[in-house]
Short mmCIF file of C-alpha atoms in Angstrom, two decimals:
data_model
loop_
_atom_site.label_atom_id
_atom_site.label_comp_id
_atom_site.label_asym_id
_atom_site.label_seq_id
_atom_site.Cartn_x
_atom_site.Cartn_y
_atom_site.Cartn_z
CA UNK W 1 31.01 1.70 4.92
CA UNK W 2 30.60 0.22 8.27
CA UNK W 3 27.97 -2.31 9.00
CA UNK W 4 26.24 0.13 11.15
CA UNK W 5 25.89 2.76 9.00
CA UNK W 6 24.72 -0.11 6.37
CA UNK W 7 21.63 -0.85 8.40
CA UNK W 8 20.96 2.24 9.34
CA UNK W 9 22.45 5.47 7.04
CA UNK W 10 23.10 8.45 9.26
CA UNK W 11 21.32 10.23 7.05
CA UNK W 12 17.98 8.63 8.75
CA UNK W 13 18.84 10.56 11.75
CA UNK W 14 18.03 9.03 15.25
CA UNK W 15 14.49 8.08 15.72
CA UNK W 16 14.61 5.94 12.73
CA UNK W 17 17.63 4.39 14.89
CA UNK W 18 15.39 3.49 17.52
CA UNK W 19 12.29 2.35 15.37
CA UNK W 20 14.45 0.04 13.83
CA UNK W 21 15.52 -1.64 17.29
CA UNK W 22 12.22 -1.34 17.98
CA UNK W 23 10.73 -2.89 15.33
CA UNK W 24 13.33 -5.87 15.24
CA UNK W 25 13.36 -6.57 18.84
CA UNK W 26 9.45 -6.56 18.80
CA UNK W 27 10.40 -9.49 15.78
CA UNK W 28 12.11 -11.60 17.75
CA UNK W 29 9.15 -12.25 19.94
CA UNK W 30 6.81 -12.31 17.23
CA UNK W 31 8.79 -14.72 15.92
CA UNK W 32 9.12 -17.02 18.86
CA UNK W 33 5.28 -17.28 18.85
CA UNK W 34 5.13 -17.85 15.06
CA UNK W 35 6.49 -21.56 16.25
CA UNK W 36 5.70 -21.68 19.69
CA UNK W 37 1.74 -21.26 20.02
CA UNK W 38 0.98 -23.44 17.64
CA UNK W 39 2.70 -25.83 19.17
CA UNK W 40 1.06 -24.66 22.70
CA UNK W 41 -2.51 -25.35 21.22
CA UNK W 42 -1.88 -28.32 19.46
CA UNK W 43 -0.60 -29.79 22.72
CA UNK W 44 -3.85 -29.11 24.38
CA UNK W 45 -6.41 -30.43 21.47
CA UNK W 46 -6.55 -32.29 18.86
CA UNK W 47 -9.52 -31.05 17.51
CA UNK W 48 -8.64 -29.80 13.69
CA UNK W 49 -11.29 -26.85 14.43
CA UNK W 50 -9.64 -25.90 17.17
CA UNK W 51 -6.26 -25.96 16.05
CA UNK W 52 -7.40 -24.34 12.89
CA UNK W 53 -9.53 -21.22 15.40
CA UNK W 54 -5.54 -20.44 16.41
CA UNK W 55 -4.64 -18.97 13.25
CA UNK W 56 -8.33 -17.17 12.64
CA UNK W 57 -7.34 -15.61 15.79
CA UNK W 58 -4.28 -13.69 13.90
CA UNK W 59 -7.18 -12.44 10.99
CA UNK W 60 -10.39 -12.01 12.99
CA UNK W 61 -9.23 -8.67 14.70
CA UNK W 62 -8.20 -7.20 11.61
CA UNK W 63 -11.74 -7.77 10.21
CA UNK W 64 -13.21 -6.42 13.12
CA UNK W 65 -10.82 -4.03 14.51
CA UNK W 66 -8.59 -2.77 11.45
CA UNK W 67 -10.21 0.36 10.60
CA UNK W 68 -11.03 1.70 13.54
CA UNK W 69 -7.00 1.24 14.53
CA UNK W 70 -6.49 2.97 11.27
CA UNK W 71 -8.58 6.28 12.59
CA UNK W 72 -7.59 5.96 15.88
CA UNK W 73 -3.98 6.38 14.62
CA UNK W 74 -4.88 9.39 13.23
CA UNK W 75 -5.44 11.43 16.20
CA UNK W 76 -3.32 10.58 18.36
CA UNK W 77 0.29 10.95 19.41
CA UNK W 78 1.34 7.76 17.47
CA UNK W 79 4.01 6.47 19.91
CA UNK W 80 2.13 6.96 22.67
CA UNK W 81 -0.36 4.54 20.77
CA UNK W 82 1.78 1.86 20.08
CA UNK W 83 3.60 2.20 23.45
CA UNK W 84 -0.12 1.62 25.03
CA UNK W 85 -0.53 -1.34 22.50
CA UNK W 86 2.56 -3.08 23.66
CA UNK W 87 1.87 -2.65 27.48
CA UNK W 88 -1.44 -4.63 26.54
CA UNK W 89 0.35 -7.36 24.79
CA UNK W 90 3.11 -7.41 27.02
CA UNK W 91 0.48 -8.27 30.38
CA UNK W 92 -1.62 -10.78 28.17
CA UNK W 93 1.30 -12.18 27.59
CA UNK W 94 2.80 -12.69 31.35
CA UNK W 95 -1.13 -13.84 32.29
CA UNK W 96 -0.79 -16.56 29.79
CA UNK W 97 2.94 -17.82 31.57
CA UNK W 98 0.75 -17.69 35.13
CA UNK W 99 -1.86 -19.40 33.48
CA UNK W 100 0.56 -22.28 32.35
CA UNK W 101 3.26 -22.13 35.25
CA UNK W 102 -0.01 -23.03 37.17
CA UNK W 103 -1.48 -25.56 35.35
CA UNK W 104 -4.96 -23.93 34.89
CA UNK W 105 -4.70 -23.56 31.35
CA UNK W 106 -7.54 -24.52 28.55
CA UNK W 107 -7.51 -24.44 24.79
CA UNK W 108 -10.15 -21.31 25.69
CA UNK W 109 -8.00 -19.74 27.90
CA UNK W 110 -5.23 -19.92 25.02
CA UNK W 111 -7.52 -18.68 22.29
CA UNK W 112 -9.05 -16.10 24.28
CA UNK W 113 -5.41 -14.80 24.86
CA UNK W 114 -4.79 -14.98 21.22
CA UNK W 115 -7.81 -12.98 20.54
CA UNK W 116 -7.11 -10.31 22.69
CA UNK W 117 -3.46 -10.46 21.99
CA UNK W 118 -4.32 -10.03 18.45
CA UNK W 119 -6.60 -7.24 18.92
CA UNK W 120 -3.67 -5.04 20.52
CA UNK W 121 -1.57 -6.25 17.90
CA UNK W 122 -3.73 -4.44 15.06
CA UNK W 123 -3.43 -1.11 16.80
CA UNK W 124 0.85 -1.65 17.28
CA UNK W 125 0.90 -2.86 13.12
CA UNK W 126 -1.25 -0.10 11.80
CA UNK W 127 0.07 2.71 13.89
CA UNK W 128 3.71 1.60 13.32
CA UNK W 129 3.30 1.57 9.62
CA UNK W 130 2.83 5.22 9.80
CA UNK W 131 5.93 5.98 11.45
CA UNK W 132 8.27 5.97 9.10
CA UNK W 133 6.99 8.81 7.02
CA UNK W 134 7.32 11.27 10.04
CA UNK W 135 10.57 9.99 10.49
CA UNK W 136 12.53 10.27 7.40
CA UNK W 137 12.92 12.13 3.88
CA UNK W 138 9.74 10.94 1.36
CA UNK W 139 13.22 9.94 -0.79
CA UNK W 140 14.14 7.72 1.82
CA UNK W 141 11.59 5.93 2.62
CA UNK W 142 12.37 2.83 0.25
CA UNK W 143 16.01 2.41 1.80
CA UNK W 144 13.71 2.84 5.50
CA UNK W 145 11.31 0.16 4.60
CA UNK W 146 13.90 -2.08 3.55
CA UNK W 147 15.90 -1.99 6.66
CA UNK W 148 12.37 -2.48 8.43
CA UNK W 149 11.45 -5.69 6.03
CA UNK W 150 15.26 -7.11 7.03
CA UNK W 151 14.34 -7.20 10.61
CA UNK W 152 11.51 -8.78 10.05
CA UNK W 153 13.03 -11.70 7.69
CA UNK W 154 15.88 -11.88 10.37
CA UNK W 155 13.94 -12.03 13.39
CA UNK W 156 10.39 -12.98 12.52
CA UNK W 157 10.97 -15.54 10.26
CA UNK W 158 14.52 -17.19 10.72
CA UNK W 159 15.83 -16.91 13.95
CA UNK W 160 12.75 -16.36 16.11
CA UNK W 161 10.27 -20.10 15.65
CA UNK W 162 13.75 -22.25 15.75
CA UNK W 163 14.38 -20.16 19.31
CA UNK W 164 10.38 -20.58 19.93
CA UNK W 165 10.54 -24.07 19.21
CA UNK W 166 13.58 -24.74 21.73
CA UNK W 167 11.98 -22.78 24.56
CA UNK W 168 8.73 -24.65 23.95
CA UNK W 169 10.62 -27.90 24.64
CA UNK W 170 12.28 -26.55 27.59
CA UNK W 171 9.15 -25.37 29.22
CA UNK W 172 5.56 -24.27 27.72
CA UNK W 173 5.76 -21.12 29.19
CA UNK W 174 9.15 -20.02 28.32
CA UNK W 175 8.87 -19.34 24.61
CA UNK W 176 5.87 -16.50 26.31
CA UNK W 177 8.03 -14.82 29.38
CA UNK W 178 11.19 -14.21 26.53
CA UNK W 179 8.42 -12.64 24.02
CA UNK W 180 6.97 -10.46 26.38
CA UNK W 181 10.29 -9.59 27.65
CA UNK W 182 10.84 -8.47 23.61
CA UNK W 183 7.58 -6.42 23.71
CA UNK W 184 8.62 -4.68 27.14
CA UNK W 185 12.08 -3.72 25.52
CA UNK W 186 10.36 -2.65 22.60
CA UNK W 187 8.37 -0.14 24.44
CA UNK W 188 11.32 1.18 25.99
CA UNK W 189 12.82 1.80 22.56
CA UNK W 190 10.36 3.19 20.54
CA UNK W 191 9.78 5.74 23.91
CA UNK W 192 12.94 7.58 22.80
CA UNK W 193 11.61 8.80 19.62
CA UNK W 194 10.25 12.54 19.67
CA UNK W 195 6.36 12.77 20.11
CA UNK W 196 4.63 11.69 16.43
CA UNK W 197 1.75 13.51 16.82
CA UNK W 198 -0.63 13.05 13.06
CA UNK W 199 -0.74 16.75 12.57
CA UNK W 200 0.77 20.08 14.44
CA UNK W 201 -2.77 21.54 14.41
CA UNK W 202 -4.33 18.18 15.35
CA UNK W 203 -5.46 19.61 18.80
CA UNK W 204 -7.69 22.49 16.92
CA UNK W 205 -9.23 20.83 14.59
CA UNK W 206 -13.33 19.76 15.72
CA UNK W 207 -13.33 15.80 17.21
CA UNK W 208 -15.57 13.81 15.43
CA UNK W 209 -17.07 10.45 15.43
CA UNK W 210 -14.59 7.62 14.45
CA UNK W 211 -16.59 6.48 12.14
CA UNK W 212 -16.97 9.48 10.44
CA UNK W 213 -12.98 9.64 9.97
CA UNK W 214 -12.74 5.68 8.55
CA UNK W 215 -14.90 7.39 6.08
CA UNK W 216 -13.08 10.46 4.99
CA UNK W 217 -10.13 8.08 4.81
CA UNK W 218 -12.46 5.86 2.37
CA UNK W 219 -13.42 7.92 0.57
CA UNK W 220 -9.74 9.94 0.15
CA UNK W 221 -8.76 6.63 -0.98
CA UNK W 222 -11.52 6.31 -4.08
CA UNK W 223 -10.85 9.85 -5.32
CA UNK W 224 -7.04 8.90 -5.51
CA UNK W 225 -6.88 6.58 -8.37
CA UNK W 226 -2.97 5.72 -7.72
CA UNK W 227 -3.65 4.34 -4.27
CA UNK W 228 -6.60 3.06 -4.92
CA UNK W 229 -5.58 0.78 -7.95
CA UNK W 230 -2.77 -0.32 -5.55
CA UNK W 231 -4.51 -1.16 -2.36
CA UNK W 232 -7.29 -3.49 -5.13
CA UNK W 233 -3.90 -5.40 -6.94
CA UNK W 234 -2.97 -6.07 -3.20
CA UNK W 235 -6.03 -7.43 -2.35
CA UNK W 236 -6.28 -9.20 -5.70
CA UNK W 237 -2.73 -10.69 -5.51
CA UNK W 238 -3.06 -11.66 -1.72
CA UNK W 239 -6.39 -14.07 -3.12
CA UNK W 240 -4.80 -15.85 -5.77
CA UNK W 241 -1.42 -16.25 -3.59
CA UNK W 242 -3.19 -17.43 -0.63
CA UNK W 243 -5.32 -20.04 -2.55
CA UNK W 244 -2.22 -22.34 -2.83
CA UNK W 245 -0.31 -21.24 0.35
CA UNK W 246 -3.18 -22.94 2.60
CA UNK W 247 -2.41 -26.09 1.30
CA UNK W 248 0.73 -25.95 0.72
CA UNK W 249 1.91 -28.47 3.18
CA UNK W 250 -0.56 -30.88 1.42
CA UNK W 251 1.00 -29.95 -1.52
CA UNK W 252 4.75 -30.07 -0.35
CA UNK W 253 4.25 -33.52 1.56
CA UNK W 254 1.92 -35.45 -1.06
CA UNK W 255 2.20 -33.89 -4.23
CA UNK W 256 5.86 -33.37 -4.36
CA UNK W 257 6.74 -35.84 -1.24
CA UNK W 258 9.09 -33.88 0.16
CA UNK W 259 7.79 -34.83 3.84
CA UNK W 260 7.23 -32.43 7.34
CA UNK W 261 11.26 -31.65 7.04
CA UNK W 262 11.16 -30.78 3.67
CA UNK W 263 7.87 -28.43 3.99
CA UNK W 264 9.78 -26.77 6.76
CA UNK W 265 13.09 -26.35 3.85
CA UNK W 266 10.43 -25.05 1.38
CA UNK W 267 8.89 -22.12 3.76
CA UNK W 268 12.38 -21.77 5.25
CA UNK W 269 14.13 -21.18 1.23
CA UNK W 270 11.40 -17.54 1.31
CA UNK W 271 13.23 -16.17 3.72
CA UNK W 272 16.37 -16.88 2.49
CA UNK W 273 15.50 -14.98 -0.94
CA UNK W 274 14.20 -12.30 0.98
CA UNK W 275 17.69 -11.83 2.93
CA UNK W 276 19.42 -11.91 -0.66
CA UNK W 277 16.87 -8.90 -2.01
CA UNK W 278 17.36 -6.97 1.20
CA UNK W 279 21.47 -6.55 0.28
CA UNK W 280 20.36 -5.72 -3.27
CA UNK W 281 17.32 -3.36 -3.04
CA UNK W 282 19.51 -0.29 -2.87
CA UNK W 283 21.18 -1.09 -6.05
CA UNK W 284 18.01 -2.24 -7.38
CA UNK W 285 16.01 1.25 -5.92
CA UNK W 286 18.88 3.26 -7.86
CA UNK W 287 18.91 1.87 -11.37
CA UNK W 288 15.58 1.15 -12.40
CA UNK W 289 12.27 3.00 -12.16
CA UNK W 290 9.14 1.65 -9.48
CA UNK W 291 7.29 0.64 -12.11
CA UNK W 292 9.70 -1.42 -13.88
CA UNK W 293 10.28 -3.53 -10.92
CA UNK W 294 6.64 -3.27 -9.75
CA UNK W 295 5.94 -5.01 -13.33
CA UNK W 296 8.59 -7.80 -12.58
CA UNK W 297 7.45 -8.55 -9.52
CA UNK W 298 4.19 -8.89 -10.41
CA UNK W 299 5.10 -11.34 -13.73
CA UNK W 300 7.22 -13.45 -11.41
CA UNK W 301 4.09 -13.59 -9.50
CA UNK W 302 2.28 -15.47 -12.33
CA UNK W 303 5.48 -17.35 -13.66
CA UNK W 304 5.99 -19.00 -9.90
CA UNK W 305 2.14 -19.81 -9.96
CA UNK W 306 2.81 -21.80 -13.23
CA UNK W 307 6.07 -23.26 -12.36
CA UNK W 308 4.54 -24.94 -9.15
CA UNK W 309 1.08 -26.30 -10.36
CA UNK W 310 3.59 -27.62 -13.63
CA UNK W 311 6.62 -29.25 -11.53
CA UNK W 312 6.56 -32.63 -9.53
CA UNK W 313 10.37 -31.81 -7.74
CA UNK W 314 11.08 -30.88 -4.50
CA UNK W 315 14.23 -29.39 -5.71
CA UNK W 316 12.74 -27.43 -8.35
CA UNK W 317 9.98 -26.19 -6.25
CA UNK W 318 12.99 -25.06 -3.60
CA UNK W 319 14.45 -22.76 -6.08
CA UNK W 320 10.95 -20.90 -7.37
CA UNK W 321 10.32 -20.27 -3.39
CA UNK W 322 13.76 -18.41 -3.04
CA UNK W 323 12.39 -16.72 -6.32
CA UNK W 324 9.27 -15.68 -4.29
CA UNK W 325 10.94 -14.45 -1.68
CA UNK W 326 13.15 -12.39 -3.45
CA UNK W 327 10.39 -10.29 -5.37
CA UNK W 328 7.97 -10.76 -2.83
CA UNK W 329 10.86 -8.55 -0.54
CA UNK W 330 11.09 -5.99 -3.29
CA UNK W 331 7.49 -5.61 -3.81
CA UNK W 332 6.41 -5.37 -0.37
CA UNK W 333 8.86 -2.44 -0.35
CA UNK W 334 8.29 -1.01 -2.75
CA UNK W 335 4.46 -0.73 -2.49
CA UNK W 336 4.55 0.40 1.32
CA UNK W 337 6.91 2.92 0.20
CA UNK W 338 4.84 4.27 -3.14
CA UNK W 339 1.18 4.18 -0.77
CA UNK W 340 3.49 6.25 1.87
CA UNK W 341 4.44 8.80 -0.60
CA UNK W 342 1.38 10.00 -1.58
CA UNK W 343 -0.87 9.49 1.46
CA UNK W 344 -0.71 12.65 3.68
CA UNK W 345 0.70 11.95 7.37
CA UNK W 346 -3.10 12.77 9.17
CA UNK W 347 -4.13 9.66 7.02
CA UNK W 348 -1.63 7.46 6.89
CA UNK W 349 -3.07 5.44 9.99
CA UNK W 350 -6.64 4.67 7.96
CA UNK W 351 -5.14 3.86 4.79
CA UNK W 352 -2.90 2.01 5.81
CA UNK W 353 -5.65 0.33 7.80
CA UNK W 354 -7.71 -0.17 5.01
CA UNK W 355 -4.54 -1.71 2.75
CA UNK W 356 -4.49 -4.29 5.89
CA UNK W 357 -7.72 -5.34 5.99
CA UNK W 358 -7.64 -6.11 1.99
CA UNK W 359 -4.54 -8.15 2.37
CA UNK W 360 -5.97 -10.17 5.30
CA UNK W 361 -9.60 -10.02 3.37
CA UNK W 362 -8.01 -11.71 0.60
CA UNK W 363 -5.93 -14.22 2.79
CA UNK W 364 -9.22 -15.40 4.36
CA UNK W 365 -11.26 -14.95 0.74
CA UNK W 366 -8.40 -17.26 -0.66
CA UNK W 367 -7.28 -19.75 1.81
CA UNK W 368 -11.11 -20.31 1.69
CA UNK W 369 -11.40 -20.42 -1.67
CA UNK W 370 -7.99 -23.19 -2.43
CA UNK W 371 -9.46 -25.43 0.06
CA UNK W 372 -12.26 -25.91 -1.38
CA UNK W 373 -10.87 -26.01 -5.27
CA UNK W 374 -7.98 -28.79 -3.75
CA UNK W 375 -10.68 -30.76 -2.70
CA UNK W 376 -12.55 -30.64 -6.45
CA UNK W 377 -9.89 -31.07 -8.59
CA UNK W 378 -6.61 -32.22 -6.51
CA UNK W 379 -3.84 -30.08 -5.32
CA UNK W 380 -2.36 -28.27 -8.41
CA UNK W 381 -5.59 -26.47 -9.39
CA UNK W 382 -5.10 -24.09 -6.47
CA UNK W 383 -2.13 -22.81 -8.28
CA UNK W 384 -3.82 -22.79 -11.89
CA UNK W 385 -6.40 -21.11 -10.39
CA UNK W 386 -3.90 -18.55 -8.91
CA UNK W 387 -1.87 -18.42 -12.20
CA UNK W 388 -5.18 -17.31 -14.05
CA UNK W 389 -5.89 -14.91 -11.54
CA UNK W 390 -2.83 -13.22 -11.44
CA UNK W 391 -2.49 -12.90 -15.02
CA UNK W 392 -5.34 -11.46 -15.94
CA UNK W 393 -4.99 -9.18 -13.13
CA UNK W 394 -1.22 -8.28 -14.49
CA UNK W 395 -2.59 -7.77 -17.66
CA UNK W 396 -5.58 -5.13 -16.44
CA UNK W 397 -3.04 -2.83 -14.20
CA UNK W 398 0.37 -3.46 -16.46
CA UNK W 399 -0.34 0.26 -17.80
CA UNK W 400 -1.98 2.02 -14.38
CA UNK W 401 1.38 0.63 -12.42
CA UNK W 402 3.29 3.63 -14.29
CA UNK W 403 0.49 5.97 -12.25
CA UNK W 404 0.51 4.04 -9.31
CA UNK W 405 3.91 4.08 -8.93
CA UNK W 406 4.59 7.98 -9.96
CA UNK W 407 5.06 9.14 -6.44
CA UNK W 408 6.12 12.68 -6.29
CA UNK W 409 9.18 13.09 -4.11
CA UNK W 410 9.27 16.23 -2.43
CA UNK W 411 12.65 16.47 -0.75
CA UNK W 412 11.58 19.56 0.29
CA UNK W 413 9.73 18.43 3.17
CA UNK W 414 11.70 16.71 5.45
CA UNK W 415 10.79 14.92 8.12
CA UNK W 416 11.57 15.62 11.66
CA UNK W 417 14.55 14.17 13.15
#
């Protein structure tokens, strides 16, 4: 088997061909921002609060924005969507390199860009998420999302903030014109895939208010019990993870004094497990059930929350993050890929929506909520807190996960290649 037909089977036909290069080129420059705008703000304050108001940029348009993305997505040619999306990010993007090949920039100017940056961003997410399903065979889909998550561990989160970083130091505005060359190239890709309209008879059916659609989506959500159990362990799982995680370089540097270079190993050694799972989910997908690996994820979940609040080595704690990233890779497949199954395609944009406002809900819910236990009782009780969490919440869905993850594949219906 050649490499290219590794990444991308034949059998996925061509427009998952050119989501792919979509996707990952749209990761690179998502990745050179992941390093370089932080480093942008923090060289115009030094205000914690303001430093801090760059990341609640990436979460706040989610909150306010997520849902209505999620309808939007819904009627709408969905390519055309994200295609619009892009163009936004893309401009916002070459007014912040004017901005700083000028000299007139601000810490406002900066965070209003990152505000309105994010906002586009929620409609390109959301409406991408529900592309694959229109794409490619419902017994597919876990081999689709897996090629999807590679990009993303490839681009986003090894070789784009190292590249980010260097541009930064060349010039503050370079790491900016390269990413919104990525997002320009993107829309150029993802403009050769057929039109990805929600629904053949989308055009007849009555238009109604958008808030009146985020609610039929709601509410198809609570009457499905599989989907519904799966988008509340999400949300669940994403507090007690992210209780830790937003101290974690407190954690890494004092508790375990590994120091700034070590922190960066520790975040790095994720996305190395991640790589690993990516060459093994196949194998994995084709000799054990959903639900068995959903089940192992979900216990290494709890035994990496117990292994760090319980070990005082850097070394150690090295090992249980390639761990994480390893399941994390296989369940973050493996539940887009279940939700996908059974959500029809004219609601995939709002429940997808709605499964992205939990997990950012519970980042915000959870950062929020480690900060303040770090500050009670040190820097391990974030992760007994999340240990608790997590196993009680194991223990309450162990027997709903063989539900949750019954998806009926219908090879029947095919998508459209």
């Amino acid at each position: 088997m050649g490499i290219g037909e590794w990444v991308a089977p034949a059998r996925l036909g061509r427009d998952f061909r050119w989501l792919l290069a979509s996707s990952w080129t749209s990761n690179v420059g998502d990745g050179i921002a992941l390093a370089a705008a932080p480093l942008l703000i923090a060289s115009l304050t030094d205000s914690p609060i303001l430093v801090a108001s760059g990341a609640v940029m990436q979460f706040l348009p989610w909150l306010l924005f997520g849902l209505h993305a999620g309808a939007i997505a819904d009627r709408v040619d969905r390519r055309m969507l994200i295609m619009g999306a892009n163009v936004v990010r893309a401009v916002v993007l070459i007014a912040l390199c004017a901005f700083l090949v000028t000299g007139v920039s601000s810490i406002w100017i900066v965070l209003a860009v990152a505000f309105v940056y994010g906002c586009a961003e929620v409609f390109v997410d959301t409406t991408s998420s529900t592309l694959l399903p229109m794409l490619v065979r419902k017994a597919d889909l876990g081999i689709g999302n897996a090629r999807l998550q590679a990009g993303y561990l490839v681009a986003n989160q090894f070789g784009g903030p190292p590249l980010g970083a260097l541009l930064f130091a060349v010039g503050s505005f370079w790491p900016f014109a390269v990413e919104a060359i990525c997002v320009a190239l993107a829309v150029v890709l993802i403009s050769r895939i057929a039109t990805t309209r929600p629904s053949a008879q989308g055009d007849e059916r009555p238009r109604t208010a958008v808030h009146t659609d985020i609610l039929e989506g709601v509410r198809w959500l609570w009457r499905n019990p599989p989907v519904r159990t799966l988008v509340i362990v999400i949300l669940t799982f994403n507090i007690t993870w992210a209780a830790p995680w937003g101290v974690l370089v407190l954690y890494a540097t004092e508790h375990l004094g590994m120091g700034p270079v070590g922190y960066g190993a520790l975040t790095t050694a994720s996305a190395i497990g991640g790589l690993a799972a990516t060459f093994a989910f196949g194998w994995l997908e084709r000799r054990f059930t959903f639900a068995t690996l959903m089940r192992i994820c979900l216990s290494a979940e709890v035994a990496m929350h117990l292994a760090f609040a319980l070990t005082t080595s850097g070394v150690v704690a090295f090992a249980i993050m390639m761990a994480f990233g390893a399941y994390a890779f296989v369940w973050g497949t493996i539940s887009t890929t279940v939700r996908q199954r059974l959500v029809p395609h004219e609601l995939q944009g709002r429940i997808a929506s709605v499964n992205m406002v939990g997990v950012f809900g519970g980042l915000v819910i959870g950062q929020a909520l480690g900060g303040v236990i770090a500050q009670l009782w040190g820097l391990t009780a974030p992760w007994w807190f999340a240990f608790v969490g997590a196993a009680i919440t194991l223990v309450l869905v162990w027997r709903p996960i063989t539900h949750i993850a019954a998806a009926k594949i219908d090879d029947g219906e095919d998508a459209a290649h």
